């Protein structure tokens, strides 16, 4: 209360009111512009396509889930959602495990090799694997892993490592050396120290990495698009993309497919939004 | 850092066991592809088995020269720079303004606004791309909204014209009335009638005198201007929807990041400055912006590398079309490698290298800018 008073006192009450009024106007316009297209999408996913073609802005006369059953079949969604879960969980666990392990070594075991190795990961922070999709495709063929889950997981984990290692190394550096050293004197091996001291202490950074990797992997499209062609291996975004080309005039099914593509992450976001926004802000340390 | 210890084998073994798995995967997924890309970009490899298949050799910079003379490449580069521009000078300032309003508590319910405006970021770009493709399509809601507005407008003008003529014989409409309607309709009259005034009079004759309401409605349906999606087909304007969607999608990301850093600034310092008579502008210039200069540079780098590599959104939204006028570098590269049986891997890899180099240059410029103007806390 007092803070607001101080802030606008010299403008008087009318200025105070106007500033607040325009602030609300700006925020409301932005929020509506953000949310309305998504609500519109969900509303229209409940309309049969002919009804949509006549009227695109009304509520459905008699809402139906027929589009969903149709889209679900065409898109093979139960298979694709399963695949997306495998890729997301596998990538997240892989990135976290490898990052904490190597981050611990970089931060707490003094070796000459650390400097060049760590630097090579830092360079990777400014690169994205998307720009390497052509050589990655050729490499997958070269190694005979094209069209395998292994290739997808390998490349996803590799893409997540620079950020993972950076966050873990910097975080573990802040753990007091004395903790590690006293355990060493007590005769504990490095892996024991890793499991009993480091891992429990890195829960905050693990949470951040989980958030970043889950959202990035679940939504990834560019790489998996060139790594697999078999339906049995495709992820949800690839299935959704089917509704862009030839099926795009069947709007009802398209909207149902888009809603299916959007809802899991939306629910995840609404549950974990505090952690997600915190994690995203923590991950914004590139460069 | 741990104190230096004699190199015990246990320590070395532990170190390498922990580091190697990550390092090997990183080499396979990033370092090797970069090397492969460099080699292929100066070769004549065109698919097939890489070893033991058809012979291919290094031929020099000819693929880069071919890039330089391809107008489609320059179009893609131009579009990419538009995206970089809108990301750095659109998303970042907008994100800052919104974060500022929230952090200074000018609006209540900070969590609510933050949560809502960030939503597009957690949705798959494929979903976002297809959704906006439909919204902007000629069969989408945008054209319905505009057509309805045009019709309402046309209807009221038409009614006014009829009003101004009062009573007239519908079987023999005055030329001046028909002319006025034709003028109002403009191009749609010319496209519907070969001889607008005479044809319109003929058409109106078919109505009875007491059907003037129906006549106005029918003429509105026939002659009201239609919302044109033509701008999607012009190279100057085709990128506008894409740029809009990029702003729509990512502004929330910058909002979140600015907010996290604005909340770190001590409110008491700002309050003290205000009590001492500093204006809001002075607070902004001398307290808020200096403490954010590092953050702004980091966000600019994030925006640059993100927007240079944007692929999936445009792939799903326009596919680079129509006639390749919304292509960006990554889509141009994808087309060269995979579409229409091209398999032009040297050219595609040259594009990848160009993208890497441009992003390093832009990031270098940003860093230099920071050195020169930033850090004056």
XYZ file of C-alpha atoms in Angstrom:
664
model
C 0.000 0.000 0.000
C 2.566 2.574 1.093
C 4.793 1.560 -1.769
C 2.119 2.445 -4.288
C 1.422 5.741 -2.564
C 5.071 6.744 -2.701
C 5.327 5.742 -6.286
C 2.650 7.989 -7.730
C 2.187 10.658 -5.103
C 3.429 13.535 -7.249
C 0.953 12.729 -10.014
C -2.059 13.151 -7.777
C -5.045 10.881 -7.591
C -6.119 11.229 -11.213
C -2.644 10.393 -12.522
C -2.533 7.488 -10.115
C -5.816 6.209 -11.449
C -4.866 6.677 -15.111
C -1.578 4.823 -14.776
C -3.304 1.882 -13.130
C -6.121 1.985 -15.642
C -3.782 1.801 -18.631
C -1.709 -0.875 -16.961
C -4.823 -3.010 -16.632
C -5.810 -2.274 -20.234
C -2.406 -3.381 -21.539
C -2.342 -6.549 -19.454
C -5.912 -7.450 -20.328
C -5.385 -6.982 -24.055
C -2.291 -9.167 -23.930
C -3.908 -11.843 -21.811
C -6.993 -12.016 -24.043
C -4.908 -12.119 -27.194
C -2.970 -14.994 -25.681
C -5.772 -17.073 -24.341
C -8.660 -16.454 -26.727
C -7.254 -18.324 -29.759
C -6.724 -21.374 -27.551
C -10.214 -21.232 -26.088
C -11.604 -20.704 -29.582
C -9.708 -23.810 -30.689
C -11.157 -25.950 -27.915
C -14.699 -24.688 -28.495
C -14.536 -25.418 -32.206
C -13.085 -28.876 -31.654
C -16.582 -29.764 -30.391
C -18.286 -28.731 -33.659
C -18.793 -30.934 -36.721
C -16.807 -29.543 -39.665
C -19.883 -28.418 -41.714
C -21.111 -26.365 -38.770
C -17.667 -24.771 -38.432
C -17.630 -23.817 -42.091
C -20.881 -21.884 -41.700
C -20.087 -20.243 -38.427
C -16.607 -19.990 -37.001
C -17.267 -17.787 -34.023
C -20.356 -19.252 -32.366
C -20.695 -21.904 -29.707
C -21.444 -25.386 -31.034
C -25.183 -26.042 -31.392
C -24.806 -29.507 -29.907
C -21.282 -30.198 -28.681
C -19.889 -33.568 -29.726
C -16.701 -35.512 -29.158
C -16.962 -37.225 -32.541
C -13.994 -35.239 -33.857
C -11.872 -36.637 -31.055
C -12.632 -40.273 -31.726
C -11.985 -39.675 -35.425
C -8.743 -37.787 -34.938
C -7.543 -40.256 -32.321
C -7.848 -43.112 -34.830
C -6.288 -41.287 -37.778
C -3.437 -39.924 -35.686
C -2.703 -43.249 -33.932
C -2.575 -41.197 -30.779
C -2.437 -43.966 -28.193
C 0.733 -45.261 -29.815
C 2.244 -41.800 -30.253
C 1.490 -40.666 -26.719
C 3.234 -43.789 -25.439
C 6.261 -42.994 -27.581
C 6.308 -39.382 -26.441
C 6.292 -40.591 -22.842
C 9.222 -42.930 -23.505
C 11.269 -40.216 -25.195
C 10.459 -37.611 -22.573
C 11.152 -39.776 -19.542
C 14.242 -41.376 -21.081
C 15.748 -38.049 -22.125
C 15.022 -36.373 -18.813
C 16.507 -39.152 -16.713
C 19.486 -39.494 -19.037
C 20.332 -35.794 -19.088
C 19.950 -35.411 -15.328
C 21.974 -38.494 -14.428
C 24.853 -37.748 -16.813
C 24.898 -34.035 -15.970
C 24.985 -34.419 -12.200
C 27.641 -37.124 -12.478
C 29.949 -35.162 -14.773
C 29.120 -31.871 -13.044
C 30.288 -33.373 -9.760
C 33.552 -34.474 -11.351
C 34.103 -31.074 -12.962
C 33.331 -29.155 -9.796
C 34.942 -31.262 -7.094
C 37.741 -33.379 -8.598
C 40.607 -31.195 -9.659
C 42.045 -32.412 -12.970
C 43.775 -30.642 -15.829
C 41.285 -32.085 -18.287
C 38.373 -30.206 -16.715
C 39.105 -26.850 -18.298
C 39.057 -27.893 -21.981
C 36.255 -30.422 -21.491
C 34.013 -27.986 -19.660
C 34.761 -25.282 -22.227
C 33.694 -27.602 -25.048
C 30.302 -28.070 -23.367
C 29.936 -24.316 -22.885
C 30.418 -23.762 -26.626
C 27.523 -26.155 -27.129
C 25.262 -23.776 -25.196
C 25.205 -21.377 -28.128
C 24.560 -24.088 -30.712
C 21.283 -25.845 -31.263
C 21.125 -29.353 -32.628
C 18.327 -28.228 -34.956
C 20.884 -26.510 -37.164
C 22.738 -29.834 -37.331
C 19.767 -31.861 -38.496
C 21.276 -32.738 -41.884
C 24.581 -34.135 -40.541
C 22.686 -35.853 -37.710
C 20.450 -37.562 -40.252
C 23.496 -38.694 -42.237
C 25.246 -39.839 -39.076
C 22.219 -41.874 -38.004
C 22.336 -43.641 -41.372
C 26.068 -44.123 -41.106
C 25.701 -45.795 -37.698
C 22.668 -47.812 -38.855
C 20.491 -46.337 -36.136
C 18.037 -44.476 -38.383
C 14.472 -45.356 -37.378
C 15.364 -46.509 -33.881
C 14.344 -45.254 -30.444
C 18.006 -45.411 -29.517
C 18.928 -42.707 -32.043
C 16.173 -40.399 -30.840
C 17.152 -40.809 -27.199
C 20.867 -40.467 -27.931
C 20.409 -37.226 -29.853
C 17.909 -35.788 -27.393
C 20.205 -36.522 -24.466
C 23.185 -35.048 -26.316
C 21.183 -31.896 -27.041
C 20.281 -31.467 -23.391
C 23.778 -32.042 -22.010
C 25.373 -28.572 -22.447
C 22.678 -26.845 -20.413
C 22.508 -29.721 -17.918
C 26.229 -29.789 -17.345
C 26.476 -26.044 -17.068
C 23.742 -25.791 -14.432
C 25.010 -28.795 -12.463
C 28.671 -27.787 -12.463
C 27.935 -24.242 -11.357
C 25.552 -25.490 -8.678
C 27.859 -28.162 -7.278
C 30.728 -25.650 -7.156
C 28.722 -23.873 -4.458
C 28.639 -26.998 -2.294
C 31.385 -26.519 0.363
C 34.557 -28.438 -0.450
C 34.863 -29.416 3.203
C 31.832 -31.701 2.900
C 33.496 -33.712 0.162
C 36.919 -33.643 1.782
C 35.814 -34.848 5.207
C 34.045 -37.777 3.588
C 37.181 -38.531 1.623
C 39.187 -38.552 4.844
C 36.610 -40.908 6.321
C 37.499 -43.198 3.435
C 34.368 -42.795 1.284
C 34.782 -43.374 -2.483
C 33.659 -40.749 -4.982
C 30.580 -42.690 -5.999
C 29.503 -43.029 -2.387
C 29.935 -39.284 -1.960
C 28.015 -38.728 -5.152
C 25.084 -40.839 -3.990
C 24.952 -39.841 -0.337
C 25.990 -36.174 -0.419
C 25.851 -34.624 -3.875
C 22.687 -36.159 -5.277
C 20.451 -35.138 -2.356
C 21.889 -31.619 -2.366
C 21.285 -31.074 -6.064
C 17.512 -31.553 -5.881
C 16.835 -27.891 -6.816
C 18.940 -28.068 -9.954
C 17.526 -31.495 -10.803
C 14.038 -30.000 -10.617
C 15.048 -27.223 -13.006
C 16.564 -29.716 -15.438
C 13.524 -31.980 -15.255
C 11.245 -29.049 -16.089
C 13.406 -27.838 -18.982
C 13.853 -31.301 -20.493
C 10.292 -32.506 -20.068
C 8.816 -29.475 -21.837
C 11.484 -29.386 -24.554
C 11.365 -33.104 -25.338
C 7.603 -33.506 -25.279
C 7.254 -30.709 -27.846
C 10.335 -31.443 -29.984
C 9.653 -31.743 -33.678
C 12.555 -30.813 -35.983
C 14.922 -33.631 -35.012
C 12.537 -36.531 -34.619
C 11.039 -35.512 -37.949
C 14.258 -36.524 -39.682
C 15.172 -39.446 -37.390
C 12.166 -41.724 -37.710
C 9.676 -42.523 -40.450
C 7.875 -45.516 -38.908
C 4.577 -44.770 -37.176
C 5.518 -47.130 -34.331
C 8.381 -44.795 -33.400
C 6.771 -41.384 -33.966
C 6.019 -38.888 -31.238
C 2.891 -36.839 -30.670
C 4.037 -33.656 -32.509
C 4.719 -35.729 -35.641
C 1.203 -37.158 -35.437
C -0.297 -33.686 -34.983
C 1.574 -32.454 -38.028
C -0.345 -34.981 -40.141
C -3.375 -32.725 -39.666
C -1.671 -29.833 -41.384
C -1.402 -31.081 -44.960
C -3.956 -33.327 -46.616
C -6.371 -33.393 -43.698
C -6.405 -29.653 -43.194
C -9.841 -29.129 -44.697
C -11.410 -31.401 -42.087
C -11.258 -28.664 -39.497
C -13.180 -30.501 -36.799
C -10.645 -33.322 -36.632
C -7.774 -30.890 -36.998
C -8.966 -28.918 -33.964
C -9.461 -32.097 -31.962
C -5.924 -33.204 -32.833
C -4.493 -29.822 -31.885
C -6.329 -29.911 -28.571
C -4.954 -33.392 -27.865
C -1.511 -32.061 -28.707
C -1.892 -29.129 -26.360
C -3.747 -30.473 -23.308
C -1.132 -32.721 -21.662
C 1.425 -29.907 -21.469
C -1.236 -27.400 -20.453
C -2.239 -29.585 -17.502
C 1.406 -30.185 -16.614
C 1.966 -26.440 -16.721
C -1.023 -25.550 -14.579
C 0.088 -28.061 -11.935
C 3.774 -27.103 -11.900
C 3.617 -23.514 -13.085
C 5.625 -22.132 -10.139
C 8.462 -24.589 -10.736
C 8.268 -24.144 -14.506
C 8.567 -20.365 -14.480
C 11.373 -20.587 -11.928
C 13.154 -23.252 -13.939
C 12.858 -21.292 -17.166
C 14.277 -18.196 -15.538
C 17.163 -20.255 -14.132
C 17.835 -21.752 -17.547
C 18.170 -18.309 -19.110
C 21.862 -18.117 -18.513
C 23.065 -18.940 -21.991
C 26.138 -17.290 -23.451
C 37.693 -26.348 -6.020
C 39.082 -29.302 -4.161
C 42.658 -28.983 -3.031
C 45.190 -30.646 -5.281
C 45.937 -34.206 -4.332
C 48.537 -36.616 -5.630
C 47.044 -38.272 -8.682
C 45.681 -41.398 -7.076
C 44.437 -43.930 -9.577
C 41.137 -44.150 -7.755
C 40.600 -40.444 -8.257
C 41.473 -40.596 -11.951
C 39.281 -43.630 -12.497
C 36.358 -42.008 -10.699
C 36.802 -38.771 -12.664
C 36.795 -40.423 -16.066
C 33.972 -42.812 -15.224
C 31.830 -39.824 -14.327
C 32.852 -37.565 -17.196
C 33.276 -39.915 -20.148
C 29.660 -41.029 -20.733
C 28.483 -37.432 -21.036
C 31.495 -36.419 -23.070
C 31.241 -39.293 -25.558
C 27.539 -38.669 -26.163
C 28.219 -34.962 -26.550
C 30.952 -35.652 -29.110
C 28.697 -37.993 -31.079
C 25.730 -35.617 -31.075
C 27.455 -32.251 -31.492
C 31.148 -32.346 -32.331
C 31.067 -35.102 -34.953
C 28.081 -33.640 -36.843
C 29.791 -30.250 -36.957
C 32.945 -31.789 -38.430
C 30.890 -33.883 -40.832
C 28.993 -30.781 -41.843
C 32.177 -28.816 -42.508
C 33.597 -31.598 -44.660
C 30.413 -32.226 -46.598
C 29.885 -28.517 -47.249
C 33.035 -28.500 -49.398
C 32.449 -31.876 -51.041
C 30.440 -33.372 -53.864
C 28.723 -36.034 -51.711
C 25.196 -36.586 -52.937
C 23.780 -39.414 -50.853
C 24.339 -43.107 -50.873
C 26.778 -44.987 -48.662
C 29.256 -42.606 -47.106
C 32.072 -45.150 -47.031
C 32.547 -47.857 -49.614
C 29.779 -46.574 -51.830
C 30.084 -44.181 -54.717
C 33.265 -42.131 -54.550
C 33.029 -38.565 -53.297
C 35.771 -36.044 -52.654
C 36.432 -32.586 -51.321
C 35.947 -30.108 -54.139
C 36.338 -26.757 -52.397
C 33.983 -23.861 -51.843
C 31.843 -24.387 -54.900
C 28.698 -25.182 -52.794
C 29.052 -21.834 -51.027
C 29.361 -20.102 -54.387
C 26.172 -21.833 -55.532
C 24.459 -20.552 -52.380
C 25.576 -17.018 -53.136
C 23.884 -16.959 -56.526
C 20.602 -18.579 -55.407
C 17.928 -15.881 -54.895
C 15.952 -18.305 -52.686
C 18.870 -18.385 -50.258
C 18.913 -14.599 -49.948
C 15.156 -14.561 -49.476
C 15.505 -17.111 -46.658
C 18.319 -15.119 -45.075
C 16.281 -11.927 -45.264
C 13.286 -13.617 -43.630
C 15.531 -15.006 -40.929
C 16.906 -11.567 -40.160
C 13.320 -10.267 -39.881
C 12.726 -12.909 -37.238
C 15.918 -12.003 -35.403
C 14.857 -8.358 -35.529
C 11.340 -8.931 -34.203
C 12.752 -11.183 -31.473
C 15.327 -8.696 -30.245
C 13.382 -5.471 -30.743
C 9.858 -6.807 -30.277
C 9.780 -9.594 -27.724
C 12.392 -8.147 -25.418
C 10.882 -4.630 -25.031
C 7.334 -6.005 -24.822
C 8.369 -8.611 -22.294
C 10.096 -5.920 -20.291
C 7.082 -3.583 -20.283
C 4.756 -6.325 -19.097
C 7.227 -7.496 -16.455
C 7.682 -3.909 -15.309
C 3.953 -3.375 -14.825
C 3.748 -6.554 -12.782
C 6.862 -6.020 -10.696
C 5.922 -2.429 -9.769
C 2.536 -3.787 -8.658
C 0.640 -1.514 -11.037
C -1.707 -4.428 -11.593
C -3.013 -6.852 -8.990
C -2.836 -10.674 -9.279
C 0.753 -10.862 -10.617
C 0.626 -14.668 -10.774
C -2.477 -14.655 -12.940
C -1.080 -12.433 -15.720
C 2.238 -14.215 -15.698
C 0.625 -17.636 -15.910
C -1.700 -16.709 -18.758
C 0.790 -14.851 -20.943
C 3.373 -17.630 -20.665
C 0.964 -20.371 -21.843
C 1.920 -20.356 -25.577
C 5.479 -21.298 -24.624
C 4.534 -24.670 -23.234
C 2.446 -25.678 -26.245
C 4.114 -27.584 -29.052
C 5.144 -25.232 -31.878
C 3.483 -27.651 -34.289
C 0.137 -27.048 -32.597
C 0.741 -23.299 -32.593
C 1.765 -23.294 -36.258
C -1.251 -25.252 -37.495
C -3.651 -23.276 -35.299
C -2.493 -19.951 -36.743
C -2.330 -21.346 -40.255
C -6.065 -22.025 -39.933
C -6.781 -18.690 -38.265
C -5.095 -16.793 -41.111
C -6.498 -18.992 -43.872
C -9.176 -17.588 -46.232
C -11.575 -20.134 -44.668
C -10.655 -19.188 -41.144
C -12.237 -17.026 -38.459
C -10.227 -13.913 -39.299
C -11.758 -13.609 -42.743
C -15.195 -14.261 -41.260
C -14.713 -11.447 -38.757
C -13.513 -9.019 -41.423
C -16.221 -9.993 -43.897
C -18.874 -9.436 -41.236
C -17.445 -6.002 -40.462
C -17.305 -5.098 -44.138
C -20.869 -6.299 -44.628
C -22.241 -4.347 -41.693
C -20.477 -1.258 -42.933
C -21.681 -1.751 -46.497
C -25.217 -2.453 -45.323
C -25.477 0.806 -43.405
C -24.055 2.845 -46.296
C -26.445 1.176 -48.724
C -29.413 1.819 -46.460
C -28.352 5.472 -46.228
C -28.255 5.779 -50.015
C -31.754 4.318 -50.340
C -32.947 6.627 -47.576
C -31.582 9.682 -49.346
C -33.531 8.843 -52.498
C -36.793 8.449 -50.584
C -39.534 7.021 -52.798
C -38.546 5.815 -56.258
C -39.912 3.436 -58.836
C -38.133 0.115 -58.377
C -39.083 -0.931 -61.900
C -37.247 2.107 -63.241
C -34.406 2.953 -60.899
C -32.809 6.371 -61.478
C -29.348 6.122 -63.011
C -27.880 8.344 -60.300
C -29.020 5.862 -57.611
C -27.566 2.879 -59.460
C -24.377 4.853 -60.025
C -24.066 5.609 -56.320
C -24.429 1.943 -55.418
C -21.846 0.984 -58.039
C -19.467 3.598 -56.645
C -19.996 2.265 -53.139
C -19.294 -1.299 -54.224
C -16.223 -0.397 -56.259
C -14.295 -3.459 -57.438
C -16.963 -6.021 -56.485
C -19.423 -4.277 -58.840
C -16.948 -4.496 -61.682
C -16.357 -8.177 -61.006
C -20.054 -9.050 -60.773
C -21.414 -7.035 -63.713
C -20.101 -6.403 -67.189
C -22.071 -3.152 -67.461
C -22.565 -2.240 -63.795
C -25.195 0.511 -63.857
C -27.483 -1.134 -66.417
C -27.062 -4.613 -64.962
C -27.786 -3.365 -61.467
C -30.969 -1.669 -62.671
C -32.034 -4.927 -64.307
C -31.363 -6.824 -61.123
C -33.328 -4.375 -58.991
C -36.295 -4.605 -61.340
C -36.795 -8.201 -60.323
C -37.789 -7.065 -56.816
C -41.138 -5.704 -55.767
C -41.520 -2.245 -54.321
C -42.303 -3.610 -50.819
C -39.168 -5.816 -50.757
C -36.643 -3.045 -50.263
C -35.326 -4.595 -47.005
C -34.624 -7.856 -48.768
C -33.086 -5.940 -51.663
C -30.632 -4.181 -49.359
C -29.654 -7.483 -47.747
C -29.193 -9.245 -51.069
C -27.170 -6.393 -52.523
C -25.004 -6.420 -49.391
C -24.297 -10.122 -49.773
C -23.534 -9.660 -53.436
C -21.529 -6.446 -53.429
C -19.942 -5.952 -50.004
C -16.139 -6.069 -50.297
C -14.515 -9.323 -49.228
C -11.554 -9.488 -46.836
C -8.594 -10.321 -48.993
C -5.805 -12.628 -47.859
C -3.703 -11.329 -50.684
C -0.967 -10.098 -48.389
C -0.066 -13.746 -47.737
C 1.045 -14.007 -51.364
C 3.260 -10.936 -51.535
C 6.902 -11.252 -50.706
C 6.867 -7.921 -48.841
C 4.061 -8.878 -46.484
C 3.914 -12.680 -46.366
C 6.121 -12.811 -43.288
C 3.837 -10.568 -41.216
C 1.637 -13.386 -39.837
C 4.726 -15.440 -39.008
C 6.297 -12.503 -37.175
C 3.053 -11.873 -35.334
C 2.863 -15.482 -34.176
C 6.473 -15.396 -33.025
C 5.666 -12.340 -30.923
C 2.487 -13.990 -29.665
C 4.311 -17.123 -28.691
C 7.496 -15.909 -27.042
C 6.737 -12.552 -25.394
C 5.686 -14.460 -22.268
C 9.097 -16.098 -22.092
C 10.811 -12.725 -21.837
C 8.173 -11.537 -19.394
C 9.085 -14.424 -17.078
C 12.803 -13.804 -17.358
C 12.599 -10.052 -16.801
C 10.227 -10.541 -13.915
C 12.574 -12.975 -12.177
C 15.359 -10.398 -12.419
C 13.233 -7.373 -11.565
C 12.115 -9.086 -8.369
C 15.773 -9.282 -7.340
C 16.122 -5.484 -7.258
C 15.743 -4.153 -3.745
C 12.431 -2.304 -3.532
C 13.812 -0.132 -0.734
C 16.443 1.384 -3.012
C 13.740 2.389 -5.475
C 11.545 3.749 -2.696
C 14.410 5.744 -1.216
C 15.195 7.242 -4.613
C 11.540 8.164 -5.074
C 11.363 9.827 -1.683
C 14.497 11.802 -2.581
C 12.559 13.173 -5.523
C 13.734 10.962 -8.386
C 11.153 10.634 -11.153
C 10.004 7.265 -12.404
C 12.070 7.838 -15.539
C 15.193 8.508 -13.473
C 14.572 5.390 -11.411
C 14.315 3.456 -14.666
C 17.489 4.952 -16.135
C 19.723 4.888 -13.077
C 18.514 1.931 -11.037
C 16.467 -0.550 -13.052
C 18.122 -0.587 -16.477
C 21.748 -0.724 -15.216
C 20.967 -3.676 -12.986
C 19.366 -5.457 -15.946
C 22.060 -4.785 -18.558
C 23.628 -8.228 -18.190
C 20.227 -9.884 -18.340
C 19.281 -7.959 -21.470
C 22.457 -9.129 -23.206
C 21.785 -12.739 -22.218
C 18.218 -12.511 -23.430
C 19.348 -10.953 -26.708
C 21.716 -13.884 -27.240
C 18.932 -16.308 -26.426
C 16.630 -14.520 -28.870
C 19.226 -14.488 -31.622
C 20.220 -18.127 -31.435
C 16.600 -19.196 -30.976
C 15.293 -17.217 -33.910
C 18.105 -18.125 -36.288
C 17.275 -21.762 -35.813
C 13.498 -21.499 -35.863
C 12.251 -24.361 -37.971
C 9.206 -26.204 -36.671
C 6.896 -23.213 -36.279
C 7.284 -22.054 -39.871
C 7.405 -25.619 -41.165
C 3.995 -26.262 -39.588
C 2.508 -22.847 -40.310
C 3.453 -22.096 -43.922
C 5.949 -24.790 -44.906
C 7.930 -21.909 -46.412
C 5.177 -21.231 -48.921
C 3.531 -19.904 -50.910
C 6.210 -20.090 -53.585
C 8.965 -20.201 -50.919
C 8.437 -16.580 -49.860
C 8.286 -17.423 -46.147
C 11.256 -19.763 -46.182
C 13.931 -19.303 -43.542
C 17.440 -20.755 -43.637
C 16.561 -23.951 -41.793
C 13.635 -24.668 -44.121
C 15.717 -23.824 -47.172
C 18.312 -26.281 -45.856
C 15.686 -28.954 -45.206
C 14.262 -28.548 -48.710
C 17.681 -28.842 -50.313
C 18.451 -32.052 -48.441
C 15.149 -33.883 -48.329
C 12.557 -32.513 -50.724
C 11.891 -33.350 -54.364
C 14.670 -35.935 -54.397
C 17.217 -33.117 -54.257
C 19.752 -34.723 -51.872
C 21.934 -31.672 -52.308
C 23.868 -32.399 -49.111
C 26.844 -30.137 -49.863
C 24.569 -27.144 -50.288
C 22.460 -28.051 -47.231
C 25.552 -28.382 -45.072
C 26.877 -25.088 -46.384
C 23.635 -23.509 -45.138
C 24.123 -25.120 -41.723
C 27.612 -23.638 -41.556
C 26.324 -20.226 -42.587
C 23.752 -20.421 -39.783
C 26.389 -21.333 -37.204
C 28.686 -18.531 -38.365
C 25.923 -15.917 -38.421
C 24.830 -16.805 -34.915
C 28.427 -16.524 -33.675
C 28.797 -13.136 -35.392
C 25.539 -11.770 -33.969
C 26.396 -13.043 -30.502
C 29.853 -11.480 -30.861
C 28.297 -8.139 -31.785
C 25.967 -8.349 -28.797
C 28.865 -9.110 -26.450
C 30.930 -6.254 -27.907
C 27.957 -3.964 -27.440
C 27.745 -5.035 -23.803
C 31.444 -4.310 -23.264
C 31.104 -0.866 -24.714
C 27.854 0.322 -23.177
C 26.949 -2.083 -20.392
C 28.213 -2.662 -16.899
C 28.222 0.982 -15.810
C 26.609 0.161 -12.491
